[in-house]
CSV table of C-alpha atoms in Angstrom, one decimal:
chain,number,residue,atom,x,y,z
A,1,UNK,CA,-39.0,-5.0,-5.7
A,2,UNK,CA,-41.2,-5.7,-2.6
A,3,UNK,CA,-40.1,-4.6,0.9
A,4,UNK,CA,-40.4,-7.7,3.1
A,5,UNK,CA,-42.4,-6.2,5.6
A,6,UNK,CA,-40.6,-2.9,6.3
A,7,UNK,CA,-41.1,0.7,5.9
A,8,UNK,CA,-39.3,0.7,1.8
A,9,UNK,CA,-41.7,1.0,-0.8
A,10,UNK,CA,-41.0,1.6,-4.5
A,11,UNK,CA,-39.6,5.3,-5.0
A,12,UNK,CA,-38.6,6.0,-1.5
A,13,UNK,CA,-36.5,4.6,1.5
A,14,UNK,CA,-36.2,5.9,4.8
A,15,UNK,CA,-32.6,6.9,6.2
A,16,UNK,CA,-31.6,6.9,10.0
A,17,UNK,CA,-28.8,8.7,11.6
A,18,UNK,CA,-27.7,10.5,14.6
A,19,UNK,CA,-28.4,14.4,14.3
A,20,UNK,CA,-25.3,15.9,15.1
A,21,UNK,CA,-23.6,17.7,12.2
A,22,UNK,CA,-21.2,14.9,11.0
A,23,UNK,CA,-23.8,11.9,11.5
A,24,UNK,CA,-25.6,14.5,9.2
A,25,UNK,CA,-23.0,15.0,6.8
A,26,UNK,CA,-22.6,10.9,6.5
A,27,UNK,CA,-26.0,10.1,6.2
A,28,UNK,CA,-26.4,12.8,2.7
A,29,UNK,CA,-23.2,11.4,1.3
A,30,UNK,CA,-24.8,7.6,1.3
A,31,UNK,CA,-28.2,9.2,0.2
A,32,UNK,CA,-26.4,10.7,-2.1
A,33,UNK,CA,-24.9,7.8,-3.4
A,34,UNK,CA,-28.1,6.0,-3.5
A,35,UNK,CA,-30.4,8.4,-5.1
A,36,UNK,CA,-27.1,8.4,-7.8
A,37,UNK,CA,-27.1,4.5,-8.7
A,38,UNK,CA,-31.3,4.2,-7.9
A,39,UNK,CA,-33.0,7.3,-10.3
A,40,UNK,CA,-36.4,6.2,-9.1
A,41,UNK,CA,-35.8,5.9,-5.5
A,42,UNK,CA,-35.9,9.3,-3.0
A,43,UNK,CA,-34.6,9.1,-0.2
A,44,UNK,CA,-36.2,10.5,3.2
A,45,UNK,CA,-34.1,11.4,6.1
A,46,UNK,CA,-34.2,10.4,9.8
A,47,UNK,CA,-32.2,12.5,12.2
A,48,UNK,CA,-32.2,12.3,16.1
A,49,UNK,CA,-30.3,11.6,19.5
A,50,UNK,CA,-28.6,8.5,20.8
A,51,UNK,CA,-28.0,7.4,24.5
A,52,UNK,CA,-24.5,8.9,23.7
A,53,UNK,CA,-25.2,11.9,22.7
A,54,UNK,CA,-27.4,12.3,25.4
A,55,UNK,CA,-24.5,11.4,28.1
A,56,UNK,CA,-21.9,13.9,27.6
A,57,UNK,CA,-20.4,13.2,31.2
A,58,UNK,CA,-19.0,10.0,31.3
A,59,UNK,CA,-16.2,9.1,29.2
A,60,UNK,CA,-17.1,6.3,26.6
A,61,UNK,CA,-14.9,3.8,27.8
A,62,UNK,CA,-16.5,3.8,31.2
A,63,UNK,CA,-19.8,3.8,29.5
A,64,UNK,CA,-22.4,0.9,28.0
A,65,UNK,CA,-20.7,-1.6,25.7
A,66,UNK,CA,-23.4,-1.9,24.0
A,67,UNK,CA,-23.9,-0.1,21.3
A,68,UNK,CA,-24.2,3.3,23.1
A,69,UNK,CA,-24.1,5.7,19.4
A,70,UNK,CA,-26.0,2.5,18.0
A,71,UNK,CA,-28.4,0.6,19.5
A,72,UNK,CA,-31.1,3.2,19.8
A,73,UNK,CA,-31.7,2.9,16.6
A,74,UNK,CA,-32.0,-1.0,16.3
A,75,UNK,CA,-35.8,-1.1,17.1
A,76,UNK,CA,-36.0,1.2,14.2
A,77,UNK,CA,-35.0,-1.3,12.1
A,78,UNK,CA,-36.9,-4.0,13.6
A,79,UNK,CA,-40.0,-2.5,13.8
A,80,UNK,CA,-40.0,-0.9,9.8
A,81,UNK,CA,-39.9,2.6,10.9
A,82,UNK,CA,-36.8,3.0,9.0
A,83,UNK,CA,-35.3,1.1,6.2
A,84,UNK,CA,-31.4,2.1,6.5
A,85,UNK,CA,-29.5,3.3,9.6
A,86,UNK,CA,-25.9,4.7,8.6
A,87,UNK,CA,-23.2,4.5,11.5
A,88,UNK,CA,-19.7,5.0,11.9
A,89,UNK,CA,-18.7,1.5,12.0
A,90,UNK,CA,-16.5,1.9,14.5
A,91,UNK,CA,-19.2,2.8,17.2
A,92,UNK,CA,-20.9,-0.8,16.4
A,93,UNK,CA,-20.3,-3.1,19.4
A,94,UNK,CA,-18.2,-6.1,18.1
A,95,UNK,CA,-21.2,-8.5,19.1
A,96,UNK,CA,-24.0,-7.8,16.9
A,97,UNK,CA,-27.4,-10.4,16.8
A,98,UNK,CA,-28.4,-11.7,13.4
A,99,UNK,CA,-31.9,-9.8,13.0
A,100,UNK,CA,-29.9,-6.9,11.3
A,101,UNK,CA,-26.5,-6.4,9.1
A,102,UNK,CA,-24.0,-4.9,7.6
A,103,UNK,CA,-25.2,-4.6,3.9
A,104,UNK,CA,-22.4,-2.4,2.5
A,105,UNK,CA,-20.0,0.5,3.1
A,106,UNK,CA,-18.7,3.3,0.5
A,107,UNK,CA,-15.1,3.4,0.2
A,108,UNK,CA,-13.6,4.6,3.1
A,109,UNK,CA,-12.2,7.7,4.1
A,110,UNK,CA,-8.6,8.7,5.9
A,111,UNK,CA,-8.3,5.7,9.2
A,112,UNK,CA,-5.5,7.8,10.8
A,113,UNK,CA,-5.7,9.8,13.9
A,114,UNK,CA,-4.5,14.1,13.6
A,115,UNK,CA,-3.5,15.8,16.6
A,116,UNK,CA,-4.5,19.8,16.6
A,117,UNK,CA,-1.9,21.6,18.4
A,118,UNK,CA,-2.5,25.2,20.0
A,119,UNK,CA,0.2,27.5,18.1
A,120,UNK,CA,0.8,29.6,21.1
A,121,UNK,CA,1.5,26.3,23.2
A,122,UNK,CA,4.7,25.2,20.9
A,123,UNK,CA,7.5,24.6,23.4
A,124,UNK,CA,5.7,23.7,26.4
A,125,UNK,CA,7.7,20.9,27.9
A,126,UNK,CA,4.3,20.0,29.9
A,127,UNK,CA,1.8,18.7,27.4
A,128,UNK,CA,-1.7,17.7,28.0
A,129,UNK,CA,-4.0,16.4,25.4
A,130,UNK,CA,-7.5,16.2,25.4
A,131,UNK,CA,-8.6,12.0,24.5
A,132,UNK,CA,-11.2,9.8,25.8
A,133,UNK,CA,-9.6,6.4,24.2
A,134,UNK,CA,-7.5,4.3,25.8
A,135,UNK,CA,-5.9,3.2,22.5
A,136,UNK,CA,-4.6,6.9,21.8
A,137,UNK,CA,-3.7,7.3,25.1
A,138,UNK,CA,-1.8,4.4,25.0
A,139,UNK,CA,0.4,4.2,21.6
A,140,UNK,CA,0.9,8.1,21.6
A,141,UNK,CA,2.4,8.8,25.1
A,142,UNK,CA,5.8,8.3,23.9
A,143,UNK,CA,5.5,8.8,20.4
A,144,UNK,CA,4.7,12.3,20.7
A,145,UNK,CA,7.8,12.8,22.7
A,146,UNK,CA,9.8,12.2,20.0
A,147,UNK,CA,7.9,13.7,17.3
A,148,UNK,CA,7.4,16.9,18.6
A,149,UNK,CA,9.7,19.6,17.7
A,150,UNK,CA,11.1,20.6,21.4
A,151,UNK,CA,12.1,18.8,24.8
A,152,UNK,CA,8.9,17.4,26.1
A,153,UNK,CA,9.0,16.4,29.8
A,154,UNK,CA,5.4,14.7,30.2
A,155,UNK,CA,2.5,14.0,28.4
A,156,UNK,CA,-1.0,13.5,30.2
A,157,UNK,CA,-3.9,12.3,28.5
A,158,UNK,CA,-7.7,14.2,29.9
A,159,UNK,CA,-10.6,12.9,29.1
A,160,UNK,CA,-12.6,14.7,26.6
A,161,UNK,CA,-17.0,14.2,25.2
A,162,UNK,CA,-18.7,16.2,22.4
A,163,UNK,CA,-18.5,16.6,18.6
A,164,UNK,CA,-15.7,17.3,16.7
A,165,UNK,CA,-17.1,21.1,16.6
A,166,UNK,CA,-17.7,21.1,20.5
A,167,UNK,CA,-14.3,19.0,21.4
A,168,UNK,CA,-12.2,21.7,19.3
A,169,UNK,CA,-14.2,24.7,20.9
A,170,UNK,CA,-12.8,23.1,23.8
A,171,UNK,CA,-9.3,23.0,23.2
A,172,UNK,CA,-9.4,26.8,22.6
A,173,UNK,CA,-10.9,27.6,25.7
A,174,UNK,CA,-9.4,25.2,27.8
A,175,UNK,CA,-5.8,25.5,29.7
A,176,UNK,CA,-5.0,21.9,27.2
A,177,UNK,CA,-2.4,22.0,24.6
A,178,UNK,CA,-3.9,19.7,22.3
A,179,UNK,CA,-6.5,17.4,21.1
A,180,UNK,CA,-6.9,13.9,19.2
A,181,UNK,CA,-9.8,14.0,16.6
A,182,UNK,CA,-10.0,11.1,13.4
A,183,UNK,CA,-9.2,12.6,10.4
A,184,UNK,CA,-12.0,11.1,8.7
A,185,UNK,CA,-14.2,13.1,10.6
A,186,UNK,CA,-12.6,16.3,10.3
A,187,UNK,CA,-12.2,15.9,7.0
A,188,UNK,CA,-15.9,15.3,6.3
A,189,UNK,CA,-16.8,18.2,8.5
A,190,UNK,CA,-14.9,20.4,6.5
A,191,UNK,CA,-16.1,18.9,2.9
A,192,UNK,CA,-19.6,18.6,3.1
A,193,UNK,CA,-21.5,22.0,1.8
A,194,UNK,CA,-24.4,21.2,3.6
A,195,UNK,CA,-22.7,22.8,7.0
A,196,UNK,CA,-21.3,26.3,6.2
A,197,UNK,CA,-21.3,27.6,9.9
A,198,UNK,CA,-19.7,24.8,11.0
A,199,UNK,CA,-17.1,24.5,8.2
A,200,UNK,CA,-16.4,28.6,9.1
A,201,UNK,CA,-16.0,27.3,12.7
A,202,UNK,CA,-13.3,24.6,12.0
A,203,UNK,CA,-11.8,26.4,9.6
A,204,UNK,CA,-11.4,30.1,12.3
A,205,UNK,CA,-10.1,27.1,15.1
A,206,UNK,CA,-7.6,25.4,13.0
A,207,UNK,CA,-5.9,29.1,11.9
A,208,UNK,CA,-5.0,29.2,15.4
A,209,UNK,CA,-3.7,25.5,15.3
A,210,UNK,CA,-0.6,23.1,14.2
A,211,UNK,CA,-1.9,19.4,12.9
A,212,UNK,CA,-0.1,16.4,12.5
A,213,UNK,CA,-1.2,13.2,10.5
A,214,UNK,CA,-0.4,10.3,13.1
A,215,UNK,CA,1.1,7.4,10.8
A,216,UNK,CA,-0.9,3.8,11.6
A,217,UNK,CA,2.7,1.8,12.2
A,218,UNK,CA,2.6,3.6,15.5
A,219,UNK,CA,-0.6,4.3,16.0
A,220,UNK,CA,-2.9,2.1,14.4
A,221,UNK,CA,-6.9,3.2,14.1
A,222,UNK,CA,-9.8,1.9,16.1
A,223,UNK,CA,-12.0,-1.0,14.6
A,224,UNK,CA,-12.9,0.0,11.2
A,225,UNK,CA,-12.6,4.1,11.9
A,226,UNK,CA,-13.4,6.2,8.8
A,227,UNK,CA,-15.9,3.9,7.3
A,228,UNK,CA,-19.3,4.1,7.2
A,229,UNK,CA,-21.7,0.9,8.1
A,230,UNK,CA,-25.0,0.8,6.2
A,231,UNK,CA,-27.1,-1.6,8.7
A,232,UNK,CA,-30.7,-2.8,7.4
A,233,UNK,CA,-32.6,-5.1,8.7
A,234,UNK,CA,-31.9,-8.8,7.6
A,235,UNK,CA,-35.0,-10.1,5.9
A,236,UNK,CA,-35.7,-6.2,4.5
A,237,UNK,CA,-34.5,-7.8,0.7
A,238,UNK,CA,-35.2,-4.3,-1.4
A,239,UNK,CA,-32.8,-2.3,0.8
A,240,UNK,CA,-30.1,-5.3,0.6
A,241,UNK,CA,-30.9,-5.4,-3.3
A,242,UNK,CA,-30.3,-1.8,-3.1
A,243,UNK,CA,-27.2,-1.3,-1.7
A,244,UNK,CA,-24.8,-4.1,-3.7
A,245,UNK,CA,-24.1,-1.1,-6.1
A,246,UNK,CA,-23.1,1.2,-3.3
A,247,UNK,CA,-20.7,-1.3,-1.4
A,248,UNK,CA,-17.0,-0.9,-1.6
A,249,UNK,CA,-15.3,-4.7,-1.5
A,250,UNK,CA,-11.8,-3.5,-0.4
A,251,UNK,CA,-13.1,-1.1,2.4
A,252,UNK,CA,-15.7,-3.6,3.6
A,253,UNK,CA,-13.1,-6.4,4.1
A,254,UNK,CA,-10.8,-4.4,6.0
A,255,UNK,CA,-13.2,-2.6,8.2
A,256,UNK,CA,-14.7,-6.7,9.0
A,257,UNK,CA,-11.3,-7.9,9.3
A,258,UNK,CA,-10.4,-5.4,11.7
A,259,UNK,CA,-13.5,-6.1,13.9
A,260,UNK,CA,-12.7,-9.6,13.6
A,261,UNK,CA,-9.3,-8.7,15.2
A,262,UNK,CA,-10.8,-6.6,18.1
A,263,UNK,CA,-13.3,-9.5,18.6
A,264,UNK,CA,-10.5,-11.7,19.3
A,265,UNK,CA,-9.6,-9.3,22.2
A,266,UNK,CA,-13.0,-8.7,23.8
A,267,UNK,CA,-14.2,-6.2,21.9
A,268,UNK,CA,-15.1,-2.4,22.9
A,269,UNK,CA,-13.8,1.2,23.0
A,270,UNK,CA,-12.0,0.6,26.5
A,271,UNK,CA,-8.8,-1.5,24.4
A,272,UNK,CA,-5.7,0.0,24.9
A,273,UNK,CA,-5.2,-1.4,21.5
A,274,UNK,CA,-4.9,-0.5,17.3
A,275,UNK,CA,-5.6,-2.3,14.5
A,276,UNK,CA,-5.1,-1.6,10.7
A,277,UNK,CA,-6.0,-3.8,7.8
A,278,UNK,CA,-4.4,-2.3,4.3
A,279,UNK,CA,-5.2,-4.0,1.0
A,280,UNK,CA,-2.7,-2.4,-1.1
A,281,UNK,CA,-2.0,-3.9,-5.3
A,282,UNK,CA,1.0,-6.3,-3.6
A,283,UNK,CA,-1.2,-7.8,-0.7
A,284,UNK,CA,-2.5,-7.0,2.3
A,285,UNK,CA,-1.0,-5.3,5.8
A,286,UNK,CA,-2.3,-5.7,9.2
A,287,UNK,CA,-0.7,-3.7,11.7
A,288,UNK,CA,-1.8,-4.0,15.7
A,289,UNK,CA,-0.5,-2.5,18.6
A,290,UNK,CA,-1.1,-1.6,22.1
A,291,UNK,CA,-1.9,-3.8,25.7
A,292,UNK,CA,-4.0,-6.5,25.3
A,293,UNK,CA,-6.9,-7.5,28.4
A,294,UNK,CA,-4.7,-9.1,30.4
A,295,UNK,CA,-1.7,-6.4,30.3
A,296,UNK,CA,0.3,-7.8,27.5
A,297,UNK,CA,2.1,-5.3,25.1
A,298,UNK,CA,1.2,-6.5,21.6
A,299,UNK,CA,2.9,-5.2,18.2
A,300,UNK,CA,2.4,-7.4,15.3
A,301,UNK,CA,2.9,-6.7,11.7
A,302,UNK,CA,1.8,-8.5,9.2
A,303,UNK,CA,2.4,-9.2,5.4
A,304,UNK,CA,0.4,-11.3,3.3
A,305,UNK,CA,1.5,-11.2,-0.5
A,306,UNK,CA,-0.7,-11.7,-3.3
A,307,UNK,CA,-0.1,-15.8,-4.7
A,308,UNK,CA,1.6,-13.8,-7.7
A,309,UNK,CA,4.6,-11.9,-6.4
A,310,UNK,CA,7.1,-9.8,-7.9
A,311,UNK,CA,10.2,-11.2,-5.9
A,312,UNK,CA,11.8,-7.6,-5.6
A,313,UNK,CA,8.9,-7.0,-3.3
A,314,UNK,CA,10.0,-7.4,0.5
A,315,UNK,CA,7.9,-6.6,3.1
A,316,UNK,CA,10.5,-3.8,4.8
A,317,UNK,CA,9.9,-1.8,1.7
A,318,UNK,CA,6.2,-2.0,0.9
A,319,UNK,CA,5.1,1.5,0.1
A,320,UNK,CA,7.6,2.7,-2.1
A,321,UNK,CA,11.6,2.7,-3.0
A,322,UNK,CA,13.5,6.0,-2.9
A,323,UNK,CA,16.3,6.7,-5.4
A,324,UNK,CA,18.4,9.2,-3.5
A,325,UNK,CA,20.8,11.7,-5.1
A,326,UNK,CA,23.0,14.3,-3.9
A,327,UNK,CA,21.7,17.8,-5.3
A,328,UNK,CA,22.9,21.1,-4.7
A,329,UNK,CA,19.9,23.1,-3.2
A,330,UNK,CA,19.2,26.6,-4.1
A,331,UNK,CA,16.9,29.4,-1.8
A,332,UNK,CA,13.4,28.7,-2.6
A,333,UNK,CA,10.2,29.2,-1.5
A,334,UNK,CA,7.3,26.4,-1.2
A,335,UNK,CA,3.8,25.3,-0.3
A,336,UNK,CA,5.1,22.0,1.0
A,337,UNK,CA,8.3,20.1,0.5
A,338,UNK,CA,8.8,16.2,1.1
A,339,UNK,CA,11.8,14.9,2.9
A,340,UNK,CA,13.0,11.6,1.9
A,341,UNK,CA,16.1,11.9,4.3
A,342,UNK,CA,17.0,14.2,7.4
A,343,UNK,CA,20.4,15.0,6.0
A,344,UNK,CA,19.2,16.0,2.8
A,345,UNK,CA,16.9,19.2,4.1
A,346,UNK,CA,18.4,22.5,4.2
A,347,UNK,CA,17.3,25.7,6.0
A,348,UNK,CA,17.3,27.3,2.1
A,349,UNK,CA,14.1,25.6,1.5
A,350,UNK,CA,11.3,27.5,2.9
A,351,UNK,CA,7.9,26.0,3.6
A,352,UNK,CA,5.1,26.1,6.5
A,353,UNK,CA,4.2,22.2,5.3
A,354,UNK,CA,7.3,19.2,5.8
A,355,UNK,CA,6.1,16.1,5.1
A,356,UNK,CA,8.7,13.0,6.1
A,357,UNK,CA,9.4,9.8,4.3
A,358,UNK,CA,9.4,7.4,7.4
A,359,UNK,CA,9.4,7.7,11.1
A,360,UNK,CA,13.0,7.9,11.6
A,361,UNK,CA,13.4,10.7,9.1
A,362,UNK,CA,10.2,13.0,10.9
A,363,UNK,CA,12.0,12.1,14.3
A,364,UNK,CA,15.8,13.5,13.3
A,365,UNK,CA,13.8,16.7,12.0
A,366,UNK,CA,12.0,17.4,14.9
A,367,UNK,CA,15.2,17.2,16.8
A,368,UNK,CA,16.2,19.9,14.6
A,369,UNK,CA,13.0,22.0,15.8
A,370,UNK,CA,11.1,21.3,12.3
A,371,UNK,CA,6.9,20.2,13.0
A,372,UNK,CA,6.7,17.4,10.3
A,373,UNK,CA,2.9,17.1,9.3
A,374,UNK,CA,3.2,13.0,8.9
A,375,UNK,CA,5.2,10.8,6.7
């Protein structure tokens, strides 16, 4: 294959990514993948700073729109010193020019938010949580009064910069109960080999912390968070020919789809606004929520079926239907235990992991003082 006037030549490609431990840890898992599907190629990594890395003071939304994680490495791409830049696609501004693309993304990891939750801070009816997003800000202010497991009184949103490492050192240190991190970050953090003293790190901090999984009905994610975007430069055809094996279909229409959505609105981290796009085996969900530009509070769910649909399928009951019986419940001990309904929990079971079937289930037990991990 010939490289169009770029850096690619046969057996090697050149890789671009941000230097900080999870841009690290994203750019080896699609190197990874590459070198996995491609034998003869090698790939040859790229790491350094972008403008927002460098600007640790201001809080993103007050920041560039364009591009600010991103668009320092766009001449790259122009100019052939690099064949591949890997982003999270959510830090791509929604207005993108037509001399480079999207070529592919690998299937994409947890969209949903986690709160981290200081242990020794449980029952403070004051909480303060470290975010920089609008949308967070916005969608969990009263939500996480009623999912907590005590009285809250307030709940204050600070602003917050710095890797997931640096934001949960943070926390510790700081007189701030808690802190709102993407999953899909975490989770790579604490997967990826590559990063032992960092994975020690995360893993000493969260000992010392509660989590909860924020569901998307309530909270819906930022423009395609947890996926990856693999941008090359348009008329570079080897790297394009080399990525069709590596590209997820389902995970690159709903990360487009939701960037179509936040187009519609502007575009930009400074939305007070969610959205999620689920292709699930019945059809596809779109769920957004939040305050639109002009001040409008938006919720809109959406279900579109698949042309062949079994008619038992109704769009209040998507994920799954519960048979429900009345058991007796002996003492026991476990590592986690699902609740399907309030009523049926007991104080016999023992567990440090409860895990709700819906909303209004997690809110009835955290009346009851119980933390719920998500539903």
């Amino acid at each position: 294959m010939k490289s169009s006037g770029t850096s690619t030549s046969k057996n090697k490609i050149h890789l671009s990514s941000r230097q900080s431990a999870l841009a690290q840890a994203q750019a080896y898992q699609v190197g990874e993948a590459l070198e996995k599907v491609h034998s003869d190629y090698k790939v040859e990594f790229h790491f350094r700073e972008s403008l927002g890395d460098k600007n640790l003071t201001d809080p993103l939304w007050k920041m560039p729109e364009k591009g600010v994680f991103t668009e320092d490495f766009l001449q790259d791409l122009l100019s052939g010193k690099t064949d591949l830049v890997v982003h999270s696609w959510k830090d791509l501004p929604a207005q993108s020019g037509g001399e480079t693309q999207i070529a592919a993304t690998l299937p994409r990891a947890d969209q949903r938010d986690l709160l981290l939750f200081k242990k020794k801070s449980r029952g403070n009816p004051q909480v303060r949580i470290y975010s920089s997003s609008p949308r967070r800000s916005y969608n969990l202010k009263s939500l996480l009064r009623d999912i907590l497991p005590w009285q809250v009184e307030t709940v204050e949103f600070q602003d917050v910069r710095g890797n997931v490492p640096t934001r949960v050192k943070k926390l510790l240190s700081d007189d701030v109960e808690g802190l709102i991190v993407a999953k899909a970050a975490l989770d790579r953090l604490l997967t990826n080999s590559r990063f032992p003293e960092v994975q020690e790190e995360l893993r000493q901090a969260l000992s010392q912390l509660e989590w909860m999984v924020i569901p998307l009905s309530e909270n819906p994610n930022a423009a395609a968070q947890g996926a990856l975007a693999l941008e090359v430069k348009s008329s570079n055809s080897t790297a394009l020919e080399l990525l069709k094996k590596l590209n997820c279909e389902d995970s690159f229409f709903c990360a487009a789809r939701e960037r179509e959505i936040l187009k519609e609105f502007g575009g930009g981290c400074h939305l007070a606004l969610g959205m999620s796009v689920l292709r699930r085996s019945y059809g596809q969900i779109e769920i957004v929520k939040g305050q639109t530009p002009s001040g409008e509070v938006l919720l809109s769910r959406k279900f579109i079926p698949l042309k062949k649909r079994n008619p038992q399928w109704t769009p209040e009951r998507l994920e799954f239907q519960a048979l429900r019986k009345e058991l007796e419940v002996t003492a026991q001990s476990c590592e986690a235990v699902y609740i399907s309904k309030a009523e049926a929990y007991t104080e016999k079971i023992e567990s440090s992991l409860f895990w709700a079937a819906g909303l209004q289930t997690w809110k009835k037990l955290a009346q009851r003082g119980i933390w719920v991990q998500g539903c």
